[in-house]
Short mmCIF file of C-alpha atoms and ligand atoms in Angstrom, two decimals:
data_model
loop_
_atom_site.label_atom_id
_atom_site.label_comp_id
_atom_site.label_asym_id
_atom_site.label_seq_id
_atom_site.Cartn_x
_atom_site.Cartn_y
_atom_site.Cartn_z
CA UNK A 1 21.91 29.19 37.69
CA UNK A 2 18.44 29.98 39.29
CA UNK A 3 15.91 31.17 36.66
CA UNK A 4 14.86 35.40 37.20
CA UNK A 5 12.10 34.93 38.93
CA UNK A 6 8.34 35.87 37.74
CA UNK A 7 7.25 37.97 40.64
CA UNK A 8 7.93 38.62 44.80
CA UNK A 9 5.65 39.40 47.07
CA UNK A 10 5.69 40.30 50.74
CA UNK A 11 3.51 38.64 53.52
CA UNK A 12 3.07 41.52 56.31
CA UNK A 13 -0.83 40.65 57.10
CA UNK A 14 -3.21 38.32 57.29
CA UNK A 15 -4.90 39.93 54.36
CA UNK A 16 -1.89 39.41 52.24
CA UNK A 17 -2.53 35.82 52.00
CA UNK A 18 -5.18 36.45 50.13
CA UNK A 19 -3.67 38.54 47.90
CA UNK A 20 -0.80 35.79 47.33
CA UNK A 21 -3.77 33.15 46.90
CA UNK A 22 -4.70 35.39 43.91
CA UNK A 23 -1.52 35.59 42.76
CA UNK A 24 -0.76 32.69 42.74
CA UNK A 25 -3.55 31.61 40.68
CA UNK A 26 -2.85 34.64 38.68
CA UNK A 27 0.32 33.06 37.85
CA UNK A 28 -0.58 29.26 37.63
CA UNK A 29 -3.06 30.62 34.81
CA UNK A 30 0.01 32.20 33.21
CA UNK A 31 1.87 30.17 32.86
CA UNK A 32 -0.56 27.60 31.43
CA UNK A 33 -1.92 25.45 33.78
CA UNK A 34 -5.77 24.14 33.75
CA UNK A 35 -8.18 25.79 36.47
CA UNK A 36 -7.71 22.89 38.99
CA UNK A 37 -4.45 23.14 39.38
CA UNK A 38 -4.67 27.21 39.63
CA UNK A 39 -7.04 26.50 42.60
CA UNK A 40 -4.26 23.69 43.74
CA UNK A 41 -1.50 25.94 43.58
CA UNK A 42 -3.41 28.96 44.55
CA UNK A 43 -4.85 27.14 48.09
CA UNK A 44 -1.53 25.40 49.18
CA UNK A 45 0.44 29.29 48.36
CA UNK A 46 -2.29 30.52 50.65
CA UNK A 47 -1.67 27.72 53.48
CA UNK A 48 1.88 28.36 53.43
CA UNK A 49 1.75 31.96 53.49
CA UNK A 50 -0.93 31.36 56.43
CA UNK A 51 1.15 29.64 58.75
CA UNK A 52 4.33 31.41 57.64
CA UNK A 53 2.98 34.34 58.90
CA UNK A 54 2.72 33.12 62.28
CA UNK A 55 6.40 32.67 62.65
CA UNK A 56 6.69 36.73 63.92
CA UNK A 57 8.05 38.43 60.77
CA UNK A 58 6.81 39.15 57.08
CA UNK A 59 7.66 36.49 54.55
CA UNK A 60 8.29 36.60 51.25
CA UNK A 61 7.08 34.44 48.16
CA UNK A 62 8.79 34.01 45.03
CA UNK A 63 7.65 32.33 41.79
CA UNK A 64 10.16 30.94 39.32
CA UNK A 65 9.72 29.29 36.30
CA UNK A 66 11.97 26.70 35.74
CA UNK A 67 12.64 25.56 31.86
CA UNK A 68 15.37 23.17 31.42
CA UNK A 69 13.91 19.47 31.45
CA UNK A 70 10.22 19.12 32.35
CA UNK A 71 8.80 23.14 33.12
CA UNK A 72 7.97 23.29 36.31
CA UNK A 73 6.68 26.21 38.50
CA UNK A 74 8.09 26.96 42.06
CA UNK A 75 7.20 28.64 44.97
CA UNK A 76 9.57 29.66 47.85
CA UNK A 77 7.62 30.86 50.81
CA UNK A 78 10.61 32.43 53.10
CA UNK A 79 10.31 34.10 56.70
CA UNK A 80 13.73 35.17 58.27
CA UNK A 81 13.11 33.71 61.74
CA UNK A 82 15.23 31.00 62.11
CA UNK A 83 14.59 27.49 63.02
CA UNK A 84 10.71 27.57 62.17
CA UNK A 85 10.88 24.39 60.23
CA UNK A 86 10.13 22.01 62.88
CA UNK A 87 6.83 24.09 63.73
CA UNK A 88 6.02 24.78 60.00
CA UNK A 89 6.17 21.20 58.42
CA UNK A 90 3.63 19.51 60.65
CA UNK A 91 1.35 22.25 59.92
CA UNK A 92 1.53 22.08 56.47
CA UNK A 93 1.68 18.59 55.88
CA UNK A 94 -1.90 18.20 53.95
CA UNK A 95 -0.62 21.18 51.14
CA UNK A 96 2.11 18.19 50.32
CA UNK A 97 -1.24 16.98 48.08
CA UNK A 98 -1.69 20.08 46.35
CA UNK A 99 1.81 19.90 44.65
CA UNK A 100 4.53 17.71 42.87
CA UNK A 101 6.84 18.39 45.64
CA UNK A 102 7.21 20.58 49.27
CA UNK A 103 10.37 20.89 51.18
CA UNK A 104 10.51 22.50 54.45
CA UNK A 105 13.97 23.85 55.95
CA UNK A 106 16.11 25.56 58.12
CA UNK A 107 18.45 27.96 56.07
CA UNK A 108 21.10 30.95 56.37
CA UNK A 109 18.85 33.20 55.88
CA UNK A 110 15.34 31.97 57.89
CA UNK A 111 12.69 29.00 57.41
CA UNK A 112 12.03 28.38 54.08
CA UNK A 113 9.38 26.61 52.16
CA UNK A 114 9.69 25.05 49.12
CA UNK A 115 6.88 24.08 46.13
CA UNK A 116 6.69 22.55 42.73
CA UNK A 117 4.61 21.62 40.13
CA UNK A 118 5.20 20.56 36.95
CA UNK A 119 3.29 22.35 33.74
CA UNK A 120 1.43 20.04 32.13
CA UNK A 121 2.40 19.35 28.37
CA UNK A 122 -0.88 21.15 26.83
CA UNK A 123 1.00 24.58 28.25
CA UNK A 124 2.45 27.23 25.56
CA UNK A 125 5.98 27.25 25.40
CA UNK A 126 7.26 29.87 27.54
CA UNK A 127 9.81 31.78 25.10
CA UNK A 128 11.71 34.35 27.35
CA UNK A 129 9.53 37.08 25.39
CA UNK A 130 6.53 34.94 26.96
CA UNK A 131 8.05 35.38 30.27
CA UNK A 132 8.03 38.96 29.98
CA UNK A 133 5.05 39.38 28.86
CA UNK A 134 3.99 37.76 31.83
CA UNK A 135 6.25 39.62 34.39
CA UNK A 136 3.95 42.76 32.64
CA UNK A 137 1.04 41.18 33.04
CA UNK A 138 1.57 40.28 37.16
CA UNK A 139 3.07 43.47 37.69
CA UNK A 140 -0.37 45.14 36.43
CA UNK A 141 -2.23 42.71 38.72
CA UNK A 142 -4.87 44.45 41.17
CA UNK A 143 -5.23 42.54 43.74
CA UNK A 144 -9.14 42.22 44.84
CA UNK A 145 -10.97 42.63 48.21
CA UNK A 146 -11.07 39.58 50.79
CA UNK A 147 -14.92 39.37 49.77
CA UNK A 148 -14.14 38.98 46.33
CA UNK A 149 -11.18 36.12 46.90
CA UNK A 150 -13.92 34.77 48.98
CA UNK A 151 -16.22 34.58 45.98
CA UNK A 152 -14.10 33.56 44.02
CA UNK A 153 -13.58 30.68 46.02
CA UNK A 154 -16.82 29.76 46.51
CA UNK A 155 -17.46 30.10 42.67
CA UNK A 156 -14.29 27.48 42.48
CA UNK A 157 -16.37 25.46 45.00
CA UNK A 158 -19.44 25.17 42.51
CA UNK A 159 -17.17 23.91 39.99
CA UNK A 160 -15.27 21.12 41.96
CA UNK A 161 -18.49 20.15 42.83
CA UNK A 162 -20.09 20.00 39.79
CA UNK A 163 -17.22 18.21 38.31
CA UNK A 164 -17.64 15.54 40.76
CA UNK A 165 -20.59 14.90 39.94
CA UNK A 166 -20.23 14.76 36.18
CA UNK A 167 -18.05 12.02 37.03
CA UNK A 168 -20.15 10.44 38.70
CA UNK A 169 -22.92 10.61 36.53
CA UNK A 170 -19.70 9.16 33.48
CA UNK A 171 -19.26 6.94 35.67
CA UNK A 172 -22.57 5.71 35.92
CA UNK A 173 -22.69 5.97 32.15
CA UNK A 174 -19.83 3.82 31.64
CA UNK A 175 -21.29 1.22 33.97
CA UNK A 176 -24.06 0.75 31.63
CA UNK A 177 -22.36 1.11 28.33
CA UNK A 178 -19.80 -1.73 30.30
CA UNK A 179 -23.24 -3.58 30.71
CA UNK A 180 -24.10 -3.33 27.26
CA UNK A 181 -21.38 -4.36 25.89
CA UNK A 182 -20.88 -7.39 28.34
CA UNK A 183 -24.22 -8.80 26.57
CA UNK A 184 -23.12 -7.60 23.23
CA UNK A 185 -20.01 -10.17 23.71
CA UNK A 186 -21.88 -13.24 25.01
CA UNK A 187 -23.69 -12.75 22.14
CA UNK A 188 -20.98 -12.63 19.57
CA UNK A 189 -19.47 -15.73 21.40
CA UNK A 190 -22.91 -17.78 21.59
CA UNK A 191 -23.25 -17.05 17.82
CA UNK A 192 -19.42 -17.77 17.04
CA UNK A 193 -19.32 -20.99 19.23
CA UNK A 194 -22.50 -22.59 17.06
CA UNK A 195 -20.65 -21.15 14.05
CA UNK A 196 -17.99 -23.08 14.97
CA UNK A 197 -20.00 -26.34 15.96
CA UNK A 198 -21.65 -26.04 12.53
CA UNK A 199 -18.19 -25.79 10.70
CA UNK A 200 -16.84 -28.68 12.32
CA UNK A 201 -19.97 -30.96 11.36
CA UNK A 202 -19.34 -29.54 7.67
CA UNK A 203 -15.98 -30.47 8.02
CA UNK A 204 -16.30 -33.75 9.82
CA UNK A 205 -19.09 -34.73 6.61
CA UNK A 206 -16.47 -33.83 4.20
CA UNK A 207 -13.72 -35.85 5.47
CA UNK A 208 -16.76 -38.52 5.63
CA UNK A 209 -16.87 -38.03 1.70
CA UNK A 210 -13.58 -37.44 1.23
CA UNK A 211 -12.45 -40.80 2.77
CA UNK A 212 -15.33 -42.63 0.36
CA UNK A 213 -14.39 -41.33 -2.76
CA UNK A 214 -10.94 -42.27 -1.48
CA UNK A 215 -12.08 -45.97 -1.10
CA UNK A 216 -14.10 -45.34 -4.64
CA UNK A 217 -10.92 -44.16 -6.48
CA UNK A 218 -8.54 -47.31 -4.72
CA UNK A 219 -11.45 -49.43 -6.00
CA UNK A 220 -11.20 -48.37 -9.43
CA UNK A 221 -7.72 -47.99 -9.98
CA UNK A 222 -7.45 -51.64 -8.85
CA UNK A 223 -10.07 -52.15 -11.47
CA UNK A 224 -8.15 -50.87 -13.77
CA UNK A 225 -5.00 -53.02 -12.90
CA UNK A 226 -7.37 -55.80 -12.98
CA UNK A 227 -8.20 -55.72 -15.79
CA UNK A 228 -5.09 -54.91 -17.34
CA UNK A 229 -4.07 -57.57 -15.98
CA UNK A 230 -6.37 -59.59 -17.21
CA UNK A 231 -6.58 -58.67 -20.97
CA UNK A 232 -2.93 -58.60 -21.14
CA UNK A 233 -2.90 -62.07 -20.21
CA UNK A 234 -5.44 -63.20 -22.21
CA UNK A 235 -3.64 -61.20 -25.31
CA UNK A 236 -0.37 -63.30 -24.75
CA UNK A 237 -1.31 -66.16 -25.80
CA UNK A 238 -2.97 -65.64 -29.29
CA UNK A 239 0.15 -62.95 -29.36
CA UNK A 240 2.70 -65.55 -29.23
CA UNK A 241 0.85 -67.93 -31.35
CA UNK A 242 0.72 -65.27 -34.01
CA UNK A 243 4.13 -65.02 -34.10
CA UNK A 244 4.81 -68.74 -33.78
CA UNK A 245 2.86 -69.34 -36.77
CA UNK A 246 4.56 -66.33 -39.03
CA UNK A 247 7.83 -67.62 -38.10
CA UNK A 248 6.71 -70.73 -39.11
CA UNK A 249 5.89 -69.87 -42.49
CA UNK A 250 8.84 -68.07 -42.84
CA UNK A 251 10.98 -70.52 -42.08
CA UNK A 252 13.29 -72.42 -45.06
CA UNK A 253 11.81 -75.96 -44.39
CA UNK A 254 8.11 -74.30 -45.38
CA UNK A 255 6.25 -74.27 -48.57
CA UNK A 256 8.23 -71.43 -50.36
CA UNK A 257 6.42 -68.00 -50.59
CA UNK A 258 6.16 -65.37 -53.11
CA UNK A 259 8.22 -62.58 -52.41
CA UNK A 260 5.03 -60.12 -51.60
CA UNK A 261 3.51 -62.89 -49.30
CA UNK A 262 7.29 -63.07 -47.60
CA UNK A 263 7.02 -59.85 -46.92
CA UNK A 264 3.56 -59.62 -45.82
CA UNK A 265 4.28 -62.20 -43.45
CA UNK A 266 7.31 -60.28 -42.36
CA UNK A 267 5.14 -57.25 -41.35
CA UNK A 268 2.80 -59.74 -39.58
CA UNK A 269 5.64 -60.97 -37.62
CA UNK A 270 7.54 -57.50 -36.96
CA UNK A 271 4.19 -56.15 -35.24
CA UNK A 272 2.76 -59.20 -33.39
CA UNK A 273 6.48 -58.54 -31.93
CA UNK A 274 5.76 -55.43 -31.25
CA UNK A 275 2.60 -56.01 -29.53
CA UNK A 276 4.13 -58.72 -27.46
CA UNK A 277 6.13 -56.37 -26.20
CA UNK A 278 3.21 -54.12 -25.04
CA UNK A 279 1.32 -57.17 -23.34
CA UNK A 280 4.41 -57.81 -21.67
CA UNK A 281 5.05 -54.21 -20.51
CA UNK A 282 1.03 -53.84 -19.34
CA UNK A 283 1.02 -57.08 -17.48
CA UNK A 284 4.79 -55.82 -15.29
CA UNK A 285 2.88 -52.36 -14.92
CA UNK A 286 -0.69 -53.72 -14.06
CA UNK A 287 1.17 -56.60 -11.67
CA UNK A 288 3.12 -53.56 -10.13
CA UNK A 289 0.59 -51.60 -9.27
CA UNK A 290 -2.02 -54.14 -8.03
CA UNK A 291 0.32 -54.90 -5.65
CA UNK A 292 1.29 -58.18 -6.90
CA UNK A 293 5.10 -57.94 -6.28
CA UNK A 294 6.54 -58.75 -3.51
CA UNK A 295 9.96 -58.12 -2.99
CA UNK A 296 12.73 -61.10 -1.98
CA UNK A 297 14.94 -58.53 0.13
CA UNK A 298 18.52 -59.63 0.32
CA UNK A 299 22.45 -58.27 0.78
CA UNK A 300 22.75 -57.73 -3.15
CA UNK A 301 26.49 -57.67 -4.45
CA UNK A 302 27.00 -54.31 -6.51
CA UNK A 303 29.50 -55.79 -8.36
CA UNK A 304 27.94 -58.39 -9.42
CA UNK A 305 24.89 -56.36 -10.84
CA UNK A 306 26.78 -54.24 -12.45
CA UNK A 307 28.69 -56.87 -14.00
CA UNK A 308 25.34 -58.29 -15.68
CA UNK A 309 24.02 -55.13 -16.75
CA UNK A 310 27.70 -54.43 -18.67
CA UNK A 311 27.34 -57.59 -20.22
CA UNK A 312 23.73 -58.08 -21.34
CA UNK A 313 23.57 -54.30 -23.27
CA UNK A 314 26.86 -54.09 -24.75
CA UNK A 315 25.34 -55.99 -27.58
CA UNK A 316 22.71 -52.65 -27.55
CA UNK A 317 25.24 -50.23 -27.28
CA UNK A 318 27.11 -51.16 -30.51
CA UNK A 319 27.53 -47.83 -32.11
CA UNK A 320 31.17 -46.61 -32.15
CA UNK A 321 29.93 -42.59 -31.64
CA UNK A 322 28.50 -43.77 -28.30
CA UNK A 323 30.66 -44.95 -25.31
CA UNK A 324 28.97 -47.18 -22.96
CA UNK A 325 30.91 -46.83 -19.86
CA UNK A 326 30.34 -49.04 -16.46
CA UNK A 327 31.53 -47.65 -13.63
CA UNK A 328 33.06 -49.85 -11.19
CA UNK A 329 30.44 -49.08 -7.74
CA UNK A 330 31.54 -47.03 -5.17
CA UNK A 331 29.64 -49.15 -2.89
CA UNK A 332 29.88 -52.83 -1.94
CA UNK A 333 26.25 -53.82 -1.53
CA UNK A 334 22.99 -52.44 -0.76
CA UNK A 335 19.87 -54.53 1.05
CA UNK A 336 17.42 -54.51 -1.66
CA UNK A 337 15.69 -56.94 -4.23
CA UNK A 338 18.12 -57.75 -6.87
CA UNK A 339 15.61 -58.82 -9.58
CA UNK A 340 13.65 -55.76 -9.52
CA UNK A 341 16.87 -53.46 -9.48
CA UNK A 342 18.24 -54.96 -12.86
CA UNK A 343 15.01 -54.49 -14.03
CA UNK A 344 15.18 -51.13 -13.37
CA UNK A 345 18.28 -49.86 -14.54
CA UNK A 346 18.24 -52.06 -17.57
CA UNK A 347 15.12 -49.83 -18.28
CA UNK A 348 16.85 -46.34 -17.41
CA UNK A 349 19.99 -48.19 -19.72
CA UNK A 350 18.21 -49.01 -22.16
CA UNK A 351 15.93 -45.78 -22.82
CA UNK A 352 19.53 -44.00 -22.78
CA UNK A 353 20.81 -45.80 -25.66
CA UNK A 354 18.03 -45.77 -27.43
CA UNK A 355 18.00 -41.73 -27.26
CA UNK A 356 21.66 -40.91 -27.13
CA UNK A 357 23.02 -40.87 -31.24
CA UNK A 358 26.76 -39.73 -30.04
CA UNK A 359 28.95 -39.56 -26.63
CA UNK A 360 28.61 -41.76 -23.65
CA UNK A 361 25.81 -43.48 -21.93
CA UNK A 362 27.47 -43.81 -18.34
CA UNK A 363 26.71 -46.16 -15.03
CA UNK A 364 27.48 -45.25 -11.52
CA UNK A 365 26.87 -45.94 -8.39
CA UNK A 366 27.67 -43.82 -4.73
CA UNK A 367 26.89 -43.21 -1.95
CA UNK A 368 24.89 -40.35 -0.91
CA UNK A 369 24.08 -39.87 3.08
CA UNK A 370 23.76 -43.34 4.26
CA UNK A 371 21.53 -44.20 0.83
CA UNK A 372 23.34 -45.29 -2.39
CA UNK A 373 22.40 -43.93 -5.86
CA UNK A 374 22.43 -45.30 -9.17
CA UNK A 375 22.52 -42.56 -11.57
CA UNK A 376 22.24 -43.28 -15.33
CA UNK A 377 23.52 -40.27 -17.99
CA UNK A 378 23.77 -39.85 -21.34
CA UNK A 379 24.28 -37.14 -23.66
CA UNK A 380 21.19 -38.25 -25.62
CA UNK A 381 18.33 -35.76 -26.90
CA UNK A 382 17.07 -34.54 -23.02
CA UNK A 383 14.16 -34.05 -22.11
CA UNK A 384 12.39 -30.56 -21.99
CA UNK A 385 11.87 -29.57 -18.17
CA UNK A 386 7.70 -29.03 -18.40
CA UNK A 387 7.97 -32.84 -19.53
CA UNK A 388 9.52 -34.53 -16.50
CA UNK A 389 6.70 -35.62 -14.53
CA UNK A 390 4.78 -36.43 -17.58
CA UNK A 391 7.50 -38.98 -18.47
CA UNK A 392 6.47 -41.17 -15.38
CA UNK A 393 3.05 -41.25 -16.69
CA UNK A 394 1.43 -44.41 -18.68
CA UNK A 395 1.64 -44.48 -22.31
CA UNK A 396 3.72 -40.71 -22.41
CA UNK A 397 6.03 -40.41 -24.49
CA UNK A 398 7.30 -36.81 -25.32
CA UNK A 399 6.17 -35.32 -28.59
CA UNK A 400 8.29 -35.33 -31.70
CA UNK A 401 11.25 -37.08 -29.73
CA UNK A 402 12.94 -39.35 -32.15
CA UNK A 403 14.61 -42.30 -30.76
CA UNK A 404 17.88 -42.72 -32.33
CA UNK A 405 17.50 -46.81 -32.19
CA UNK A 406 14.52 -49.33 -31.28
CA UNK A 407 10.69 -48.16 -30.23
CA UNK A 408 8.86 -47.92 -27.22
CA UNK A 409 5.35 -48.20 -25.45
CA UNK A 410 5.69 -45.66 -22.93
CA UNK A 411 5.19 -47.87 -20.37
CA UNK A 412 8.96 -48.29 -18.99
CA UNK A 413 9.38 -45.27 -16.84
CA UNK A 414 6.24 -45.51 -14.54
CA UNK A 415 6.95 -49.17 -14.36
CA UNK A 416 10.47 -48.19 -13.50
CA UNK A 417 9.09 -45.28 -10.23
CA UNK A 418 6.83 -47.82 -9.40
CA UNK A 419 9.32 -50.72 -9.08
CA UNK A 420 11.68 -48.29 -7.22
CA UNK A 421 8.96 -47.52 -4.82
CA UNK A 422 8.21 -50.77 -4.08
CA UNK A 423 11.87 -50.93 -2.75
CA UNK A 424 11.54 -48.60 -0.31
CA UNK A 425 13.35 -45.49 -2.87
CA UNK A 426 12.62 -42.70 -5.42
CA UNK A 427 13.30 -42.31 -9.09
CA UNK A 428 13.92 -38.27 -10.48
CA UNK A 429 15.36 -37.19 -13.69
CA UNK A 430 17.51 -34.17 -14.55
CA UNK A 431 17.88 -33.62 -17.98
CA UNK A 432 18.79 -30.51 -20.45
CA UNK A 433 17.55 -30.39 -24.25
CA UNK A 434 20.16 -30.91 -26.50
CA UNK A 435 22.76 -31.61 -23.44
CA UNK A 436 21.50 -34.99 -22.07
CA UNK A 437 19.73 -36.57 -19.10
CA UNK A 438 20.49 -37.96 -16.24
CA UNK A 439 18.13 -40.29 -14.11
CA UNK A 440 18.73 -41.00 -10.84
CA UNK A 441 17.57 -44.03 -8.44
CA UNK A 442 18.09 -43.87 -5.11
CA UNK A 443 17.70 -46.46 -2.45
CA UNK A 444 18.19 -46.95 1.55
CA UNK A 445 21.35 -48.80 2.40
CA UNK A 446 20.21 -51.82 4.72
P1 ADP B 1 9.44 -45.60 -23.94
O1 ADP B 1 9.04 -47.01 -24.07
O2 ADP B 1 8.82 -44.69 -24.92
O3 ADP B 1 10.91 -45.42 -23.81
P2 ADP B 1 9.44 -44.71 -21.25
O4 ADP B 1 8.35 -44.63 -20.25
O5 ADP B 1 10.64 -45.46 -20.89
O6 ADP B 1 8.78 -45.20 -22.57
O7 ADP B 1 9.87 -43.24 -21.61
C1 ADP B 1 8.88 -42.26 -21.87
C2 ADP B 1 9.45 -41.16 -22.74
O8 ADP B 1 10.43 -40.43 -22.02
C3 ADP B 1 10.18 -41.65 -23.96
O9 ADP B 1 9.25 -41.90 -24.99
C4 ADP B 1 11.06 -40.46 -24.27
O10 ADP B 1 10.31 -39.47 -24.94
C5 ADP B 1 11.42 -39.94 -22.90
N1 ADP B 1 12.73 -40.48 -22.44
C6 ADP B 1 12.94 -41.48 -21.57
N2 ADP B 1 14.27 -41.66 -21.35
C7 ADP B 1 14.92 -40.74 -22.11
C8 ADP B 1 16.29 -40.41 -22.30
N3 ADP B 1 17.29 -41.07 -21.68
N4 ADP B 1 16.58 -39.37 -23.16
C9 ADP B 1 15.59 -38.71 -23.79
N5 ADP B 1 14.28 -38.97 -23.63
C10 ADP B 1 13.93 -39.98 -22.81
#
């Protein structure tokens, strides 16, 4: 359905035109547009109407406001002489500018020309009461003297031309704030690029440090596995004489000794033992680390490892409230040194007896994603979870943990990760208080 329309007007004159030019800004203004596009709308009504006119008979404008989607204002210039659009449209090309769109045709009921424009989004909404407020307001409209449309058209003049040439003189503006900030930015990047350069000499010194210290800290842990080494060594001997000599005078074919000396000697005997025992586990550790072992890689038989390790503990796991279960492997062999394995998990076997007072201390071995995995549990004491790491340290042994048979130095598990690393795998430990712990080796295949 085609919106009431605002106002009609009838062309009989020349000087009507210039009343519809004032109308037609009249109602641009209205309806809410901004002055240039009442002087747009205003000049292409009055072209229209101009050359309208010269088709013979008066012509009639309309102006409707059409609401539904984007508002838009039309204009329908009409003259009831048939057939004028073929003269009209070339005439009126240029006023095609002025608006959104301009149809020209041939109707029923004459030539007909046809304008929009949309309202631009700044506009009041046009509420029907709006509209007749408006309709009021047109209706009430005086239309002024040629001489005054003609002033008010120059006046219109003044400001198109002064708004030209504030934007040219913005423009001009903007070139030199564009200017400006073209050297503020080749400054900012001169500065940021020796910001940079200066960073990366810092950075490039650092690593410079860093990589000495590095070299510092590999000297002196080899130091220190040095001389571990070294002392160890030199401690075995006297070590083993010691205990040479007590069991020497302890034995039956000796002078007889009172029964305080006996047991004097006894002590002597029971902790030169003991110390052995730390020599020994300082010079593995210290040989470990310095890099000292070299591993004779073979195809290792599972079976057969297994078989030893059964064997050579049961005598350790003699208490009937612990099971010591073997496992038969789930894997045939594994590529590996076979020395340094049985080392291993005699160490993990051993620490699990020693902690474990009732249950099962078990041995098994599978396969896990082309690796294999040795995993020793037992239903011992376990280990509290902020200790885990510490375990793997040198000399830690976790406070107030009470093994249930035999002592220790603290030296086994680090010896163990660092054995297991030497053979290309990794060592972790799961373990609950009170439930037990599980330790886990795990080694490539081939
Ligand atoms: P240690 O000679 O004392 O056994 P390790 O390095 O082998 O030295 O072990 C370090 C510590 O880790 C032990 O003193 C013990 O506190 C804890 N630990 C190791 N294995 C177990 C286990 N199976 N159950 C409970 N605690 C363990």
């Amino acid at each position: 359905m085609t919106p009431e329309p605002l106002m009609r007007m009838r062309l009989r004159a020349e000087q009507d035109v210039f009343v519809a030019r004032q109308l037609g800004r009249e109602v641009a203004r209205a309806v809410g547009m901004e002055q240039q596009d009442q002087t747009r709308l205003a000049t292409a009504l009055s072209e229209v109407g101009r050359v309208m006119l010269t088709l013979g008979r008066d012509a009639e404008v309309a102006f409707v406001v059409e609401l539904n989607g984007v508002p838009t204002l039309r204009m329908a210039v009409e003259n009831p002489s048939p057939g004028g659009a073929a003269e009209v449209g070339p005439r009126i090309a240029q006023v095609g500018r002025l608006v959104d769109t301009l149809e020209v045709g041939d109707g029923e009921t004459g030539t007909v020309v046809r304008m929009a424009r949309r309202l631009p989004a700044s506009a009041p909404r046009l509420t029907p009461e709006r509209m007749d407020e408006i309709r009021a307001g047109l209706a009430e409209h005086v239309p002024g003297t040629p001489l005054d449309e003609l002033s008010v058209q120059n006046q219109q003049l003044i400001a198109a031309l002064d708004e030209v040439r504030a934007q040219r003189d913005d423009l001009a503006r903007l070139n030199v704030e564009l200017e400006e900030t073209n050297h503020g930015v080749m400054a900012l990047y001169t500065q940021l690029s020796e910001e940079l350069e200066e960073t990366n000499r810092g950075v490039v010194a650092l690593y410079a440090e860093l990589d000495e210290k590095s070299l510092q800290l590999r000297a002196a842990s080899e130091a220190k596995s040095r001389f571990l080494a070294n002392v160890s060594h030199e401690l075995r001997a006297p070590v083993t004489a010691v205990i040479g000599l007590a069991r020497l005078l302890l034995d039956p074919s000796s002078e007889p000794l009172g029964s305080e000396q006996r047991r004097q000697v006894e002590l002597i005997s029971g902790s030169s033992g003991d110390l052995l025992t730390l020599v020994n586990d300082l010079l593995d550790l210290a040989k470990a680390e310095a890099g000292r072992i070299e591993p004779e890689w073979s195809e290792v038989d599972l079976r057969v490892v297994v078989g030893q390790l059964r064997g050579t503990l049961r005598p350790l796991a003699t208490r009937p409230e612990v099971d010591f279960v073997v496992e038969e492997p789930r894997v045939a062999g594994v590529r590996t040194d076979e020395v340094l394995l049985t080392r291993v998990l005699r160490n993990l076997l051993t620490n699990a007896i020693k902690f474990t007072a009732e249950g099962e201390v078990r041995l098994a071995v599978r396969p896990v994603d082309g690796d294999v995995e040795f995993s020793v549990s037992d239903t011992g004491t376990g280990i509290p979870a902020e200790f885990h790491e510490r375990i793997f340290e040198e000399f830690y042994q976790v406070p107030r943990s009470q093994a249930v048979q035999g002592k220790g130095t603290g030296l086994g598990l680090p010896y163990a990760r660092r054995l297991v690393a030497i053979l290309g795998g990794g060592l972790r430990v799961e373990s609950v208080p009170g439930e037990g712990s599980t330790f886990t080796v795990r080694l490539p295949a081939s």
